[in-house]
């Protein structure tokens, strides 16, 4: 039986980006369905009744939710190509720790205090990267996918917060650019300028200054 | 019980996150050293600060000196390193479901208890949110004995230590879980009958005393 893979997603979602990259890395053909978040489809509500959020991965009619769970699922099911997680349990635990750190710490906000914390988190991540080409070592891995999904939003944080990430964390930006040179990543990530315009639009709607 | 070289957990008695790790080790029949951090509010040990520089929190699990942090990640590590008995289901879809519910529990349950016991006045909204979360978990449980199915496993381990805080939540919030979520209550009792769980968990009365002391310290009471 041929695998049927559907991804319910939203173009600017960093969580959706992760799944797109993982599917591309594994060379999996799938149907991409764009969701209107103000008018969620009945399929989305049916497949993710708990959180009612994208992305939702549907594999042979069975839903999997939460981006990091989805990436691990993809890695396990299509395990004979492009491994995303290391096989060694200790290294696996380390990759999971840093991916979890990314989710806990890199939520962008415009306040000065959040900016300082955000930069500190990025510096910690730079430390973890060290001299490696990727967090995964020589190849793109689980942790790279978790963080690069935020990259298109960095431009937004920089503009809103009026600071330069590259000035403070040049190694991290070099890593991000390296990832973006990979076709699977570049094709999965929306244009930074489009994301910025979207963020401005949200700002207007919600009346945030 | 099998002995494996150098298993150490940096622990704090009331932390449900530490208890997850102990249950997992107990389930695997492993012996370990349980080292107590006595003062998390000002005097964390050097070993803790060095082995968890990112968060500086317990639990930290040290396997032959190599630290693993974050309780859910530690439990996965233990399951992957010592394969018997397995804590996660064998099929990828089942594992994805287990990880999803572990993530849900991590995101929702402890904070929801905190919204009740950190509140000066009885907070009806917080109580309803908490009950809603337990009802969601009841749905996930369905008619199964455990979240995994017929056998105790990963999701059960992630959830059960949090129930030690429910007595405090009940007394402060003015309700009982048994009345509002009987299925969840039955599952709790079933898990507590397991030796691996019973010997890892503190007496809920002691947790309640801890909560009262914390409330006084914070000027809530």
Short mmCIF file of C-alpha atoms in Angstrom, two decimals:
data_model
loop_
_atom_site.label_atom_id
_atom_site.label_comp_id
_atom_site.label_asym_id
_atom_site.label_seq_id
_atom_site.Cartn_x
_atom_site.Cartn_y
_atom_site.Cartn_z
CA UNK A 1 0.00 0.00 0.00
CA UNK A 2 1.37 3.39 -0.90
CA UNK A 3 1.86 5.82 1.98
CA UNK A 4 -0.59 8.67 2.05
CA UNK A 5 0.81 11.70 3.83
CA UNK A 6 -1.07 14.96 4.34
CA UNK A 7 0.19 18.03 6.20
CA UNK A 8 -2.28 20.57 7.54
CA UNK A 9 -0.22 23.70 7.95
CA UNK A 10 0.05 27.50 7.88
CA UNK A 11 2.70 29.05 5.66
CA UNK A 12 4.37 31.21 8.37
CA UNK A 13 4.28 28.67 11.18
CA UNK A 14 7.72 27.78 12.51
CA UNK A 15 6.29 24.50 13.76
CA UNK A 16 4.97 23.63 10.31
CA UNK A 17 8.36 24.50 8.82
CA UNK A 18 10.00 21.83 10.95
CA UNK A 19 7.74 19.12 9.59
CA UNK A 20 8.20 20.34 6.01
CA UNK A 21 11.98 20.15 6.38
CA UNK A 22 11.82 16.66 7.91
CA UNK A 23 9.56 15.37 5.12
CA UNK A 24 11.83 16.93 2.48
CA UNK A 25 14.97 15.47 4.07
CA UNK A 26 13.40 12.03 3.89
CA UNK A 27 12.18 12.58 0.32
CA UNK A 28 8.57 11.89 1.29
CA UNK A 29 5.85 12.96 -1.10
CA UNK A 30 2.94 14.59 0.68
CA UNK A 31 -0.08 16.76 0.14
CA UNK A 32 0.28 20.23 1.69
CA UNK A 33 -2.96 21.83 2.79
CA UNK A 34 -2.96 25.48 3.83
CA UNK A 35 -5.27 26.24 6.76
CA UNK A 36 -7.01 29.54 7.33
CA UNK A 37 -6.40 29.97 11.05
CA UNK A 38 -9.40 32.26 11.43
CA UNK A 39 -11.60 29.60 9.85
CA UNK A 40 -10.17 26.20 10.71
CA UNK A 41 -11.26 23.26 8.59
CA UNK A 42 -13.41 20.50 10.02
CA UNK A 43 -10.59 18.09 9.17
CA UNK A 44 -8.17 20.04 11.37
CA UNK A 45 -10.63 20.14 14.26
CA UNK A 46 -11.31 16.45 13.86
CA UNK A 47 -7.65 15.44 13.60
CA UNK A 48 -6.41 17.67 16.45
CA UNK A 49 -9.37 17.98 18.82
CA UNK A 50 -7.12 18.56 21.84
CA UNK A 51 -5.18 21.64 20.67
CA UNK A 52 -6.98 22.50 17.41
CA UNK A 53 -3.67 23.72 16.00
CA UNK A 54 -1.45 23.20 13.01
CA UNK A 55 0.70 21.49 12.00
CA UNK A 56 -1.14 18.17 11.85
CA UNK A 57 0.54 15.29 10.05
CA UNK A 58 -1.88 12.69 8.73
CA UNK A 59 -0.29 9.40 7.75
CA UNK A 60 -2.65 6.87 6.17
CA UNK A 61 -5.57 8.68 7.82
CA UNK A 62 -4.00 8.64 11.30
CA UNK A 63 -3.16 12.02 12.86
CA UNK A 64 0.04 12.93 14.64
CA UNK A 65 0.24 16.29 16.44
CA UNK A 66 2.96 18.53 17.95
CA UNK A 67 5.92 19.39 15.74
CA UNK A 68 8.69 17.68 17.71
CA UNK A 69 6.56 14.52 18.06
CA UNK A 70 5.91 14.65 14.31
CA UNK A 71 9.59 15.00 13.42
CA UNK A 72 10.48 12.04 15.65
CA UNK A 73 7.67 9.99 14.10
CA UNK A 74 8.89 10.80 10.59
CA UNK A 75 12.42 9.85 11.61
CA UNK A 76 11.28 6.48 13.02
CA UNK A 77 8.93 5.49 10.23
CA UNK A 78 11.25 6.47 7.38
CA UNK A 79 14.31 5.32 9.20
CA UNK A 80 16.40 4.17 6.23
CA UNK A 81 17.14 7.65 4.84
CA UNK A 82 18.76 10.75 6.28
CA UNK A 83 18.61 9.99 10.02
CA UNK A 84 17.57 13.07 11.97
CA UNK A 85 18.24 11.85 15.48
CA UNK A 86 21.46 10.13 16.53
CA UNK A 87 21.18 6.44 17.32
CA UNK A 88 23.19 6.69 20.54
CA UNK A 89 20.75 7.27 23.44
CA UNK A 90 22.99 9.85 25.14
CA UNK A 91 23.40 11.94 22.01
CA UNK A 92 19.70 11.54 21.32
CA UNK A 93 18.91 12.89 24.79
CA UNK A 94 21.20 15.86 24.12
CA UNK A 95 19.49 16.67 20.81
CA UNK A 96 16.09 16.47 22.51
CA UNK A 97 17.27 18.72 25.35
CA UNK A 98 18.38 21.49 23.00
CA UNK A 99 15.29 21.23 20.79
CA UNK A 100 13.20 21.52 23.95
CA UNK A 101 15.33 24.51 25.03
CA UNK A 102 14.59 26.23 21.73
CA UNK A 103 10.86 25.90 22.35
CA UNK A 104 11.07 27.03 25.96
CA UNK A 105 13.34 30.00 25.45
CA UNK A 106 13.12 31.51 21.98
CA UNK A 107 9.62 32.92 22.01
CA UNK A 108 10.06 36.39 20.57
CA UNK A 109 8.61 39.44 22.26
CA UNK A 110 9.32 43.12 21.94
CA UNK A 111 10.15 44.03 25.54
CA UNK A 112 13.75 44.87 26.43
CA UNK A 113 13.92 42.24 29.16
CA UNK A 114 12.74 39.55 26.78
CA UNK A 115 15.33 40.74 24.26
CA UNK A 116 18.15 40.24 26.79
CA UNK A 117 16.88 36.75 27.67
CA UNK A 118 16.42 35.94 23.99
CA UNK A 119 20.03 36.93 23.20
CA UNK A 120 21.31 34.94 26.18
CA UNK A 121 19.46 31.90 24.91
CA UNK A 122 20.94 32.37 21.44
CA UNK A 123 24.43 32.63 22.93
CA UNK A 124 23.87 29.35 24.80
CA UNK A 125 22.81 27.76 21.54
CA UNK A 126 25.95 29.10 19.85
CA UNK A 127 27.96 27.46 22.60
CA UNK A 128 26.27 24.13 21.96
CA UNK A 129 26.94 24.45 18.21
CA UNK A 130 30.65 25.01 18.82
CA UNK A 131 32.73 24.42 15.71
CA UNK A 132 30.35 21.92 14.19
CA UNK A 133 28.76 22.60 10.82
CA UNK A 134 25.38 21.62 12.23
CA UNK A 135 24.03 20.82 15.68
CA UNK A 136 23.67 17.29 14.35
CA UNK A 137 27.36 17.14 13.47
CA UNK A 138 28.27 16.93 9.81
CA UNK A 139 24.67 16.61 8.73
CA UNK A 140 21.43 18.41 9.44
CA UNK A 141 19.65 16.80 12.39
CA UNK A 142 16.71 17.02 14.75
CA UNK A 143 18.08 19.99 16.67
CA UNK A 144 18.92 21.94 13.50
CA UNK A 145 15.37 21.42 12.27
CA UNK A 146 13.94 22.60 15.60
CA UNK A 147 15.89 25.87 15.52
CA UNK A 148 16.10 26.76 11.84
CA UNK A 149 12.31 26.82 11.78
CA UNK A 150 12.55 30.04 13.82
CA UNK A 151 15.08 31.62 11.49
CA UNK A 152 12.53 33.36 9.27
CA UNK A 153 11.21 35.06 12.40
CA UNK A 154 14.64 36.34 13.51
CA UNK A 155 14.32 39.18 11.02
CA UNK A 156 11.02 40.13 12.69
CA UNK A 157 12.52 40.08 16.19
CA UNK A 158 15.47 42.16 14.99
CA UNK A 159 13.29 44.80 13.41
CA UNK A 160 10.81 44.95 16.30
CA UNK A 161 13.53 44.88 18.94
CA UNK A 162 15.94 47.08 17.01
CA UNK A 163 19.02 44.92 17.39
CA UNK A 164 21.20 42.73 15.22
CA UNK A 165 21.46 39.03 15.96
CA UNK A 166 24.39 38.65 13.57
CA UNK A 167 26.41 41.22 15.54
CA UNK A 168 26.00 39.25 18.78
CA UNK A 169 25.87 35.68 17.46
CA UNK A 170 27.74 35.55 14.17
CA UNK A 171 28.36 31.79 14.38
CA UNK A 172 24.68 31.09 14.79
CA UNK A 173 23.75 33.23 11.79
CA UNK A 174 26.50 31.51 9.78
CA UNK A 175 24.92 28.17 10.76
CA UNK A 176 21.47 29.42 9.73
CA UNK A 177 22.75 30.57 6.34
CA UNK A 178 24.45 27.19 5.90
CA UNK A 179 21.12 25.46 6.55
CA UNK A 180 19.33 27.80 4.17
CA UNK A 181 21.70 26.75 1.38
CA UNK A 182 20.18 23.29 1.56
CA UNK A 183 17.35 22.95 -0.92
CA UNK A 184 15.12 21.03 1.50
CA UNK A 185 15.34 23.84 4.03
CA UNK A 186 15.11 26.75 1.58
CA UNK A 187 11.98 25.25 0.01
CA UNK A 188 10.33 24.73 3.39
CA UNK A 189 10.96 28.15 4.84
CA UNK A 190 8.91 31.20 3.82
CA UNK A 191 10.55 34.41 2.66
CA UNK A 192 11.74 36.55 5.61
CA UNK A 193 10.25 39.71 4.17
CA UNK A 194 6.83 38.03 3.77
CA UNK A 195 6.96 36.89 7.40
CA UNK A 196 7.87 40.41 8.50
CA UNK A 197 4.91 41.85 6.60
CA UNK A 198 2.67 39.22 8.17
CA UNK A 199 3.94 40.13 11.64
CA UNK A 200 3.30 43.83 10.96
CA UNK A 201 -0.21 42.91 9.86
CA UNK A 202 -0.78 40.96 13.10
CA UNK A 203 0.57 43.91 15.08
CA UNK A 204 -1.96 46.18 13.41
CA UNK A 205 -4.86 43.81 13.99
CA UNK A 206 -4.04 43.30 17.64
CA UNK A 207 -3.14 46.92 18.16
CA UNK A 208 0.18 46.09 19.78
CA UNK A 209 2.78 48.82 19.88
CA UNK B 1 17.66 -6.24 40.97
CA UNK B 2 20.56 -5.69 38.60
CA UNK B 3 23.40 -3.34 39.41
CA UNK B 4 24.54 -0.95 36.72
CA UNK B 5 27.67 1.07 37.32
CA UNK B 6 27.32 4.71 38.37
CA UNK B 7 23.63 5.59 38.30
CA UNK B 8 22.95 8.73 40.23
CA UNK B 9 19.95 11.02 40.48
CA UNK B 10 20.14 14.55 41.84
CA UNK B 11 16.85 14.78 43.62
CA UNK B 12 14.54 16.98 45.67
CA UNK B 13 12.01 15.08 47.72
CA UNK B 14 8.86 16.92 46.66
CA UNK B 15 9.68 17.21 42.96
CA UNK B 16 7.31 15.14 40.85
CA UNK B 17 9.81 15.44 37.99
CA UNK B 18 12.46 13.62 40.02
CA UNK B 19 9.91 10.99 40.98
CA UNK B 20 9.30 10.20 37.30
CA UNK B 21 12.94 9.23 36.93
CA UNK B 22 12.90 7.06 40.05
CA UNK B 23 9.80 5.19 38.89
CA UNK B 24 11.40 4.54 35.50
CA UNK B 25 14.57 3.20 37.17
CA UNK B 26 12.49 1.07 39.53
CA UNK B 27 10.48 -0.35 36.64
CA UNK B 28 13.74 -1.38 34.97
CA UNK B 29 14.95 -3.03 38.17
CA UNK B 30 17.99 -0.76 38.40
CA UNK B 31 19.83 0.28 41.53
CA UNK B 32 20.87 3.88 41.81
CA UNK B 33 22.09 6.46 44.27
CA UNK B 34 19.48 9.01 45.24
CA UNK B 35 21.32 12.19 46.19
CA UNK B 36 19.22 14.86 47.79
CA UNK B 37 19.63 18.52 47.06
CA UNK B 38 18.66 20.02 50.38
CA UNK B 39 18.34 23.61 49.38
CA UNK B 40 16.97 24.51 45.99
CA UNK B 41 16.29 28.08 47.02
CA UNK B 42 19.84 29.25 47.46
CA UNK B 43 22.36 26.50 47.98
CA UNK B 44 22.41 24.25 44.96
CA UNK B 45 25.29 21.80 44.89
CA UNK B 46 28.29 22.25 42.58
CA UNK B 47 27.48 18.97 40.90
CA UNK B 48 23.97 20.18 40.07
CA UNK B 49 25.18 23.52 38.71
CA UNK B 50 27.92 21.85 36.66
CA UNK B 51 25.83 19.05 35.25
CA UNK B 52 22.81 21.18 34.39
CA UNK B 53 24.27 24.58 33.51
CA UNK B 54 21.37 25.44 31.20
CA UNK B 55 18.49 25.15 33.67
CA UNK B 56 20.24 24.48 37.02
CA UNK B 57 17.31 22.29 38.05
CA UNK B 58 16.62 18.83 39.37
CA UNK B 59 16.27 16.10 38.30
CA UNK B 60 19.65 15.39 36.80
CA UNK B 61 20.40 11.77 35.99
CA UNK B 62 24.07 10.85 35.83
CA UNK B 63 25.02 7.66 34.02
CA UNK B 64 28.70 6.94 34.65
CA UNK B 65 29.14 10.65 35.24
CA UNK B 66 27.38 11.78 32.05
CA UNK B 67 24.43 14.05 32.84
CA UNK B 68 20.97 13.80 31.27
CA UNK B 69 18.48 16.59 32.08
CA UNK B 70 14.73 17.22 31.83
CA UNK B 71 12.59 14.48 33.32
CA UNK B 72 10.71 13.39 30.17
CA UNK B 73 13.97 13.23 28.23
CA UNK B 74 15.59 11.26 31.09
CA UNK B 75 12.75 8.71 31.12
CA UNK B 76 13.15 8.26 27.33
CA UNK B 77 16.90 7.84 27.80
CA UNK B 78 16.40 5.19 30.48
CA UNK B 79 13.95 3.33 28.26
CA UNK B 80 16.33 3.42 25.30
CA UNK B 81 19.39 2.39 27.30
CA UNK B 82 17.80 -0.45 29.29
CA UNK B 83 15.24 -2.01 27.02
CA UNK B 84 13.41 -4.35 29.39
CA UNK B 85 10.60 -3.97 30.20
CA UNK B 86 9.78 -1.46 27.45
CA UNK B 87 8.03 1.71 28.62
CA UNK B 88 6.98 2.88 25.15
CA UNK B 89 4.79 0.87 22.75
CA UNK B 90 6.63 -0.98 19.94
CA UNK B 91 4.94 0.74 16.98
CA UNK B 92 5.84 4.24 15.81
CA UNK B 93 2.26 5.48 15.87
CA UNK B 94 1.76 4.31 19.46
CA UNK B 95 4.99 6.03 20.45
CA UNK B 96 3.87 9.26 18.80
CA UNK B 97 0.62 9.12 20.76
CA UNK B 98 2.53 8.47 24.00
CA UNK B 99 4.88 11.40 23.33
CA UNK B 100 1.91 13.63 22.49
CA UNK B 101 0.21 12.90 25.83
CA UNK B 102 3.47 13.25 27.76
CA UNK B 103 3.87 16.68 26.13
CA UNK B 104 0.26 17.59 27.01
CA UNK B 105 0.77 16.55 30.63
CA UNK B 106 4.04 18.50 30.80
CA UNK B 107 2.47 21.65 29.39
CA UNK B 108 -0.75 21.61 31.38
CA UNK B 109 -1.00 19.67 34.64
CA UNK B 110 1.57 21.12 37.03
CA UNK B 111 0.83 24.72 36.09
CA UNK B 112 -2.89 24.07 36.52
CA UNK B 113 -2.30 22.76 40.05
CA UNK B 114 -0.19 25.82 40.76
CA UNK B 115 -2.98 28.15 39.67
CA UNK B 116 -5.07 26.65 42.45
CA UNK B 117 -2.63 26.31 45.31
CA UNK B 118 -0.83 29.60 44.66
CA UNK B 119 -4.09 31.50 44.76
CA UNK B 120 -5.10 33.40 47.88
CA UNK B 121 -8.81 33.09 47.26
CA UNK B 122 -10.56 29.99 45.93
CA UNK B 123 -10.19 30.35 42.17
CA UNK B 124 -13.14 28.81 40.36
CA UNK B 125 -11.69 29.40 36.90
CA UNK B 126 -8.47 27.62 37.87
CA UNK B 127 -10.46 24.72 39.33
CA UNK B 128 -12.51 24.36 36.15
CA UNK B 129 -9.38 24.48 34.00
CA UNK B 130 -7.76 21.77 36.14
CA UNK B 131 -10.83 19.53 35.98
CA UNK B 132 -11.03 20.09 32.23
CA UNK B 133 -7.46 18.88 31.83
CA UNK B 134 -8.11 15.74 33.88
CA UNK B 135 -11.26 15.06 31.85
CA UNK B 136 -9.18 15.32 28.67
CA UNK B 137 -6.78 12.76 30.14
CA UNK B 138 -9.73 10.55 31.09
CA UNK B 139 -10.76 10.58 27.43
CA UNK B 140 -7.24 9.59 26.40
CA UNK B 141 -7.32 6.77 28.94
CA UNK B 142 -10.71 5.51 27.70
CA UNK B 143 -11.44 2.02 28.98
CA UNK B 144 -7.80 1.05 29.25
CA UNK B 145 -6.13 0.22 32.55
CA UNK B 146 -3.18 2.45 31.70
CA UNK B 147 -2.48 5.13 29.10
CA UNK B 148 -0.26 2.60 27.31
CA UNK B 149 -2.96 -0.03 27.22
CA UNK B 150 -2.86 -3.11 29.38
CA UNK B 151 0.60 -2.42 30.75
CA UNK B 152 1.99 0.44 32.82
CA UNK B 153 4.25 2.65 30.74
CA UNK B 154 5.70 5.96 29.65
CA UNK B 155 2.66 8.23 29.91
CA UNK B 156 1.62 6.72 33.25
CA UNK B 157 5.12 7.45 34.60
CA UNK B 158 4.97 11.06 33.36
CA UNK B 159 1.56 11.63 34.96
CA UNK B 160 1.45 9.72 38.25
CA UNK B 161 3.88 11.78 40.38
CA UNK B 162 1.82 14.91 39.74
CA UNK B 163 -1.11 13.29 41.56
CA UNK B 164 0.74 13.68 44.88
CA UNK B 165 -0.08 17.38 44.63
CA UNK B 166 -3.79 16.77 44.15
CA UNK B 167 -4.57 16.49 47.86
CA UNK B 168 -3.26 20.03 48.35
CA UNK B 169 -5.25 21.21 45.35
CA UNK B 170 -8.40 19.52 46.66
CA UNK B 171 -8.10 21.00 50.15
CA UNK B 172 -7.32 24.51 48.93
CA UNK B 173 -9.72 24.39 45.98
CA UNK B 174 -12.58 22.78 47.87
CA UNK B 175 -13.35 19.79 45.63
CA UNK B 176 -12.25 16.18 45.16
CA UNK B 177 -10.81 14.55 42.07
CA UNK B 178 -12.61 11.31 42.93
CA UNK B 179 -15.95 13.07 42.60
CA UNK B 180 -15.15 15.13 39.50
CA UNK B 181 -13.02 12.60 37.59
CA UNK B 182 -13.67 9.10 38.95
CA UNK B 183 -11.92 7.32 36.08
CA UNK B 184 -8.78 9.34 36.64
CA UNK B 185 -9.02 8.58 40.33
CA UNK B 186 -9.25 4.82 39.64
CA UNK B 187 -6.24 5.00 37.34
CA UNK B 188 -4.31 6.82 40.10
CA UNK B 189 -5.12 4.09 42.65
CA UNK B 190 -4.16 1.39 40.17
CA UNK B 191 -0.74 2.97 39.57
CA UNK B 192 -0.12 3.48 43.29
CA UNK B 193 -0.46 -0.26 43.80
CA UNK B 194 2.72 -0.82 41.84
CA UNK B 195 5.79 -1.12 44.04
CA UNK B 196 7.91 0.88 41.60
CA UNK B 197 5.52 3.80 42.05
CA UNK B 198 4.65 3.47 45.74
CA UNK B 199 8.26 3.56 46.89
CA UNK B 200 9.13 6.57 44.72
CA UNK B 201 6.29 8.87 45.73
CA UNK B 202 5.98 11.01 48.88
CA UNK B 203 2.97 11.04 51.16
CA UNK B 204 0.48 13.59 49.73
CA UNK B 205 -0.06 14.90 53.31
CA UNK B 206 3.61 15.89 53.39
CA UNK B 207 3.26 17.58 50.00
CA UNK B 208 0.26 19.49 51.39
CA UNK B 209 2.37 20.64 54.35
CA UNK B 210 5.05 21.78 51.90
CA UNK B 211 2.45 23.75 49.91
CA UNK B 212 1.16 25.44 53.08
CA UNK B 213 4.71 26.37 54.08
CA UNK B 214 5.37 27.72 50.59
CA UNK B 215 2.16 29.78 50.71
CA UNK B 216 3.25 31.29 54.04
CA UNK B 217 6.71 32.06 52.66
CA UNK B 218 5.19 33.81 49.67
CA UNK B 219 2.74 35.74 51.83
CA UNK B 220 -0.27 34.03 50.27
CA UNK B 221 -1.48 32.74 53.65
#
